[in-house]
Tab-separated table of C-alpha atoms in Angstrom:
chain	number	residue	atom	x	y	z
A	1	MET	CA	4.900	-11.602	42.294
A	2	LYS	CA	6.857	-8.337	42.629
A	3	ASP	CA	4.498	-6.575	40.182
A	4	GLN	CA	1.554	-7.739	42.250
A	5	GLU	CA	3.041	-6.302	45.443
A	6	GLU	CA	3.626	-2.976	43.667
A	7	PHE	CA	0.015	-3.028	42.489
A	8	TYR	CA	-1.245	-3.603	46.038
A	9	LYS	CA	0.970	-0.819	47.433
A	10	LYS	CA	-0.408	1.647	44.862
A	11	LEU	CA	-3.965	0.460	45.503
A	12	LYS	CA	-3.563	0.977	49.252
A	13	VAL	CA	-2.407	4.581	48.718
A	14	GLN	CA	-5.277	5.253	46.284
A	15	LEU	CA	-7.848	3.787	48.655
A	16	ALA	CA	-6.498	5.763	51.601
A	17	ASP	CA	-6.571	8.994	49.566
A	18	THR	CA	-10.005	8.615	47.982
A	19	ALA	CA	-12.301	7.310	50.718
A	20	LEU	CA	-13.250	7.880	54.326
A	21	TRP	CA	-12.972	4.565	56.148
A	22	PRO	CA	-14.927	2.468	56.957
A	23	THR	CA	-16.726	2.620	53.615
A	24	ALA	CA	-18.648	0.504	51.121
A	25	TYR	CA	-16.310	-1.057	48.554
A	26	LEU	CA	-17.251	-2.714	45.271
A	27	TYR	CA	-15.203	-5.739	44.243
A	28	LYS	CA	-15.501	-7.077	40.705
A	29	PHE	CA	-14.235	-10.455	39.604
A	30	ILE	CA	-14.513	-12.482	36.405
A	31	VAL	CA	-14.402	-16.279	36.643
A	32	PRO	CA	-15.033	-19.116	34.224
A	33	THR	CA	-18.700	-20.033	34.696
A	34	ASP	CA	-18.475	-22.725	37.357
A	35	THR	CA	-20.711	-22.894	40.428
A	36	ILE	CA	-17.790	-24.119	42.551
A	37	LYS	CA	-15.608	-21.099	41.693
A	38	ILE	CA	-18.491	-18.669	42.220
A	39	GLY	CA	-19.253	-20.378	45.532
A	40	GLN	CA	-15.610	-20.047	46.603
A	41	ILE	CA	-15.774	-16.280	46.089
A	42	GLU	CA	-19.096	-16.047	47.926
A	43	THR	CA	-17.646	-18.020	50.862
A	44	ILE	CA	-14.696	-15.622	51.172
A	45	PHE	CA	-17.150	-12.754	51.715
A	46	ASP	CA	-19.512	-14.754	53.950
A	47	ASN	CA	-20.569	-13.142	57.251
A	48	LEU	CA	-19.535	-9.647	56.132
A	49	GLY	CA	-23.007	-8.488	55.099
A	50	ALA	CA	-21.929	-8.417	51.452
A	51	VAL	CA	-24.392	-7.906	48.611
A	52	ILE	CA	-23.288	-10.286	45.853
A	53	THR	CA	-24.571	-10.208	42.277
A	54	THR	CA	-23.557	-12.430	39.385
A	55	LYS	CA	-24.034	-12.074	35.658
A	56	LYS	CA	-23.099	-14.534	32.926
A	57	SER	CA	-21.351	-13.347	29.789
A	58	LYS	CA	-23.245	-13.355	26.503
A	59	ASN	CA	-21.949	-16.804	25.550
A	60	GLY	CA	-22.130	-18.116	29.130
A	61	LYS	CA	-18.433	-18.991	29.303
A	62	TYR	CA	-17.635	-16.464	32.041
A	63	THR	CA	-19.472	-14.982	35.013
A	64	SER	CA	-18.884	-11.581	36.562
A	65	VAL	CA	-19.217	-11.457	40.321
A	66	SER	CA	-19.813	-8.047	41.936
A	67	ILE	CA	-19.551	-7.750	45.690
A	68	ASN	CA	-20.589	-4.631	47.557
A	69	VAL	CA	-19.393	-4.781	51.149
A	70	ARG	CA	-18.499	-2.393	53.962
A	71	MET	CA	-14.771	-2.583	54.677
A	72	LYS	CA	-12.897	-1.161	57.669
A	73	ASN	CA	-9.754	0.056	55.909
A	74	PRO	CA	-7.597	-0.329	52.754
A	75	ASP	CA	-5.671	-3.232	54.317
A	76	GLN	CA	-8.884	-5.237	54.700
A	77	VAL	CA	-9.752	-4.581	51.034
A	78	ILE	CA	-6.343	-5.823	49.865
A	79	THR	CA	-6.451	-8.869	52.159
A	80	LYS	CA	-9.683	-10.000	50.460
A	81	TYR	CA	-8.230	-9.465	46.958
A	82	LYS	CA	-5.247	-11.639	47.908
A	83	GLU	CA	-7.476	-14.313	49.475
A	84	VAL	CA	-9.575	-14.556	46.305
A	85	ALA	CA	-6.450	-14.704	44.097
A	86	ILE	CA	-5.027	-17.577	46.179
A	87	LYS	CA	-8.206	-19.629	46.646
A	88	VAL	CA	-10.013	-19.251	43.300
A	89	GLU	CA	-8.202	-20.608	40.257
A	90	GLY	CA	-8.608	-18.627	37.045
A	91	VAL	CA	-10.125	-15.528	38.674
A	92	ILE	CA	-9.554	-12.076	37.180
A	93	SER	CA	-9.804	-9.121	39.577
A	94	LEU	CA	-11.023	-5.864	38.094
């Protein structure tokens, strides 16, 4: 858990330094191919005007989920990463 908090602190600094906010942000997640898990991710970004694309891996075992959405600030970006990590079992954030 401590490593994760360090990661989020570094990410916040990087986001603040590299973008003018609000800005479009691209999230990328990998999940085991399961419509429920993909739906959970889509629900988290519901009502934000997100453009969501999915692509199955070559063998169909995993699905990548890309979400392009306008975010207000680095804190909002990190809040969504944490929400996905808590609500979607087996997700990998890229």
